[in-house]
Structures are given as C-alpha cells and as structure tokens.
Amino acid sequence: MSIRIEYSSTQFMLHIKISWLFIQIVNKTIQLQQLETYEERSFDSLSDQLQKMYRLLKEINAIAKATLQHIVIQQWQWYTKGGTGDAAVTGTLSGFVWGIKGVITSWIMGKSKQSCKSDLQVQPLFQQRYLEVYFSCMVSIKITQAITSFIQVLRIVDMQTKQS
C-alpha cells in the first residue's frame, strides 16, 4: 500500500495506491480543498481545547496501537519546503517542523514494524513565502492481521462511544 499526500500553495491532493500480490487494486487521486476557515481562539478556551486534545490523543493512541503493531513500514518519506519571507521566522519554524516530524515519525515507527529508515527533509526558503509538503509511505500487512486490527479498532471505537 502506498499513500502520498501533496500540499503546495496551488494544490492539495491525496494519492492512494493499494496493491496485492503486485496487482494494483486501487489507484486513486483525490483533489482536496484547502481549508480557508479560521477560528478565533482565546486563552479562555485554551483549557477546554487542551482537555479535548488529550482525550483525542488517548483514543488515537489506542487505535494506533491496535493497527500499527501489525503493519510493516517499507518506505517513509516526508519532505517539507517553505518559508515565510522573514529569515528569522523561517529558521525558527524550520526547527519546529524538524521537531514535530521527529516526534511523529518516532512515535509511528515505535508502534510498528519497520524495514526501512525514515527519510525526513526540511528545506527552508528564507526569502520566499511558500509551502510545499510531500509525504509518502509504503506499508504492508497480512490480510489476517488487517482483519484482526479492524476488529480491534471497532471494539475501541465502540467502547469510546459508550463512555461518551
């Protein structure tokens, strides 16, 4: 299975390829719309937002543990190129992006089996206002493990909805 997400200032698309025994089953490109809505946030609602995020992370962690333990990651590429037009801000944001990528990648790689090294790149563009993100991963899973993971995810989601 291969999943590629491309984002640039002109396009935002998701490309999914699924193969079984070298036979391509799905080859789909979905053009996604950019989100143009912006919500004003204040410090008053920060506590509520953090609590919601914490609950969401607990649910994601349980689901990820159930699914990722059976997946073998064979390819992991994540490239980011961008800038804000201000060199100082671009440098700071580049370091932040490196940190976020490292945390997410190590979290996913720690919960799954891997047969590759991750390929992470951040290219700062100090004199431009631009953003381009390219993410591609290839994973494999045995059909019996996929069914088992799917059942585990359904149980977790069912338990979460009963608690709410």
Short mmCIF file of C-alpha atoms in Angstrom, two decimals:
data_model
loop_
_atom_site.label_atom_id
_atom_site.label_comp_id
_atom_site.label_asym_id
_atom_site.label_seq_id
_atom_site.Cartn_x
_atom_site.Cartn_y
_atom_site.Cartn_z
CA MET A 1 0.00 0.00 0.00
CA SER A 2 1.29 3.44 -0.84
CA ILE A 3 -0.15 6.73 0.41
CA ARG A 4 1.10 10.08 -0.83
CA ILE A 5 -0.14 13.46 0.35
CA GLU A 6 0.94 16.54 -1.59
CA TYR A 7 0.31 20.08 -0.46
CA SER A 8 1.50 23.26 -2.11
CA SER A 9 0.07 26.74 -2.48
CA THR A 10 -1.71 25.65 -5.68
CA GLN A 11 -2.90 22.14 -4.84
CA PHE A 12 -3.77 19.78 -2.00
CA MET A 13 -4.22 16.19 -3.06
CA LEU A 14 -4.20 12.67 -1.69
CA HIS A 15 -2.94 9.83 -3.87
CA ILE A 16 -3.65 6.25 -2.72
CA LYS A 17 -2.28 3.11 -4.35
CA ILE A 18 -3.16 -0.31 -2.98
CA SER A 19 -1.63 -3.44 -4.47
CA TRP A 20 -1.99 -7.10 -3.61
CA LEU A 21 0.49 -9.63 -4.97
CA PHE A 22 1.84 -6.94 -7.30
CA ILE A 23 -1.64 -6.41 -8.79
CA GLN A 24 -2.82 -2.85 -8.46
CA ILE A 25 -6.29 -2.81 -6.88
CA VAL A 26 -6.73 0.91 -6.20
CA ASN A 27 -5.02 3.86 -7.85
CA LYS A 28 -6.94 6.96 -6.85
CA THR A 29 -6.07 10.64 -6.70
CA ILE A 30 -8.38 12.85 -4.66
CA GLN A 31 -8.18 16.62 -5.05
CA LEU A 32 -8.80 18.08 -1.60
CA GLN A 33 -9.98 21.61 -0.96
CA GLN A 34 -7.86 23.92 1.14
CA LEU A 35 -9.39 24.85 4.45
CA GLU A 36 -9.97 28.58 4.45
CA THR A 37 -11.92 28.86 7.68
CA TYR A 38 -10.11 30.35 10.62
CA GLU A 39 -11.43 30.17 14.14
CA GLU A 40 -10.52 32.88 16.58
CA ARG A 41 -9.06 31.26 19.69
CA SER A 42 -8.59 32.83 23.07
CA PHE A 43 -6.84 31.92 26.29
CA ASP A 44 -10.24 31.44 27.93
CA SER A 45 -10.98 28.34 25.87
CA LEU A 46 -7.40 27.01 25.98
CA SER A 47 -8.07 24.67 28.92
CA ASP A 48 -11.10 23.12 27.20
CA GLN A 49 -9.16 22.73 23.96
CA LEU A 50 -6.25 21.04 25.73
CA GLN A 51 -8.60 18.62 27.50
CA LYS A 52 -10.30 17.72 24.21
CA MET A 53 -6.90 17.23 22.58
CA TYR A 54 -5.76 14.99 25.44
CA ARG A 55 -8.86 12.78 25.14
CA LEU A 56 -8.40 12.63 21.37
CA LEU A 57 -4.73 11.64 21.75
CA LYS A 58 -5.68 8.82 24.14
CA GLU A 59 -8.17 7.48 21.59
CA ILE A 60 -5.68 7.82 18.72
CA ASN A 61 -3.01 6.05 20.77
CA ALA A 62 -5.30 3.08 21.46
CA ILE A 63 -6.35 2.80 17.82
CA ALA A 64 -2.77 3.24 16.57
CA LYS A 65 -1.50 0.55 18.92
CA ALA A 66 -4.14 -1.87 17.62
CA THR A 67 -3.38 -1.19 13.95
CA LEU A 68 0.29 -0.26 13.74
CA GLN A 69 1.61 -3.32 15.59
CA HIS A 70 0.77 -5.48 12.53
CA ILE A 71 1.98 -3.07 9.84
CA VAL A 72 5.44 -3.26 8.30
CA ILE A 73 6.62 0.14 7.07
CA GLN A 74 8.71 -0.36 3.94
CA GLN A 75 9.11 3.27 2.88
CA TRP A 76 8.74 6.56 4.77
CA GLN A 77 9.43 9.88 3.02
CA TRP A 78 8.40 13.27 4.34
CA TYR A 79 9.72 16.39 2.63
CA THR A 80 8.85 19.97 3.52
CA LYS A 81 9.95 23.07 1.67
CA GLY A 82 8.85 26.54 2.66
CA GLY A 83 9.39 29.97 4.01
CA THR A 84 7.62 32.97 5.47
CA GLY A 85 9.57 35.74 3.76
CA ASP A 86 11.33 36.60 7.03
CA ALA A 87 14.61 34.71 7.50
CA ALA A 88 14.47 34.66 11.32
CA VAL A 89 10.92 33.33 11.47
CA THR A 90 11.65 30.81 8.71
CA GLY A 91 14.67 29.49 10.64
CA THR A 92 12.65 29.12 13.83
CA LEU A 93 9.77 27.41 12.05
CA SER A 94 12.20 25.07 10.28
CA GLY A 95 13.49 23.86 13.64
CA PHE A 96 9.93 23.46 14.90
CA VAL A 97 8.99 21.42 11.80
CA TRP A 98 12.05 19.18 12.33
CA GLY A 99 10.97 18.57 15.91
CA ILE A 100 7.36 17.77 15.02
CA LYS A 101 8.44 15.43 12.21
CA GLY A 102 10.85 13.65 14.55
CA VAL A 103 8.23 13.13 17.25
CA ILE A 104 5.55 11.87 14.85
CA THR A 105 7.94 9.61 12.93
CA SER A 106 9.49 8.07 16.05
CA TRP A 107 6.04 7.53 17.58
CA ILE A 108 4.76 5.72 14.47
CA MET A 109 7.99 3.76 13.94
CA GLY A 110 7.99 2.74 17.61
CA LYS A 111 4.48 1.27 17.38
CA SER A 112 5.01 -0.54 14.05
CA LYS A 113 7.47 -2.88 12.46
CA GLN A 114 9.88 -1.25 10.10
CA SER A 115 12.11 -2.47 7.34
CA CYS A 116 13.40 0.93 6.25
CA LYS A 117 14.89 4.14 7.56
CA SER A 118 12.78 7.24 7.55
CA ASP A 119 13.67 9.93 5.03
CA LEU A 120 12.87 13.34 6.51
CA GLN A 121 13.87 16.63 4.90
CA VAL A 122 13.15 20.26 5.69
CA GLN A 123 14.29 22.85 3.17
CA PRO A 124 13.90 26.43 4.43
CA LEU A 125 13.31 29.12 1.80
CA PHE A 126 14.46 32.24 3.63
CA GLN A 127 13.45 34.85 1.06
CA GLN A 128 10.08 33.46 -0.09
CA ARG A 129 6.54 32.96 1.15
CA TYR A 130 5.93 29.38 0.09
CA LEU A 131 4.93 25.99 1.47
CA GLU A 132 5.15 22.56 -0.12
CA VAL A 133 4.73 19.27 1.73
CA TYR A 134 5.31 15.82 0.26
CA PHE A 135 4.58 12.70 2.29
CA SER A 136 4.82 9.16 1.01
CA CYS A 137 4.77 5.85 2.84
CA MET A 138 4.53 2.25 1.76
CA VAL A 139 3.21 -0.30 4.21
CA SER A 140 2.37 -3.97 4.07
CA ILE A 141 0.11 -6.06 6.23
CA LYS A 142 -1.11 -9.65 6.06
CA ILE A 143 -4.82 -9.95 5.36
CA THR A 144 -5.50 -11.88 8.58
CA GLN A 145 -3.71 -9.22 10.60
CA ALA A 146 -5.68 -6.50 8.77
CA ILE A 147 -8.95 -8.16 9.74
CA THR A 148 -7.78 -8.60 13.34
CA SER A 149 -6.70 -4.94 13.53
CA PHE A 150 -10.01 -3.81 12.04
CA ILE A 151 -11.96 -5.76 14.67
CA GLN A 152 -9.77 -4.30 17.45
CA VAL A 153 -10.35 -0.77 16.14
CA LEU A 154 -14.11 -1.37 16.02
CA ARG A 155 -14.03 -2.55 19.67
CA ILE A 156 -12.04 0.53 20.76
CA VAL A 157 -14.36 2.91 18.89
CA ASP A 158 -17.41 1.12 20.32
CA MET A 159 -16.02 1.40 23.87
CA GLN A 160 -15.23 5.10 23.35
CA THR A 161 -18.75 5.86 22.10
CA LYS A 162 -20.28 4.03 25.08
CA GLN A 163 -18.17 6.10 27.50
CA SER A 164 -19.21 9.41 25.92
#
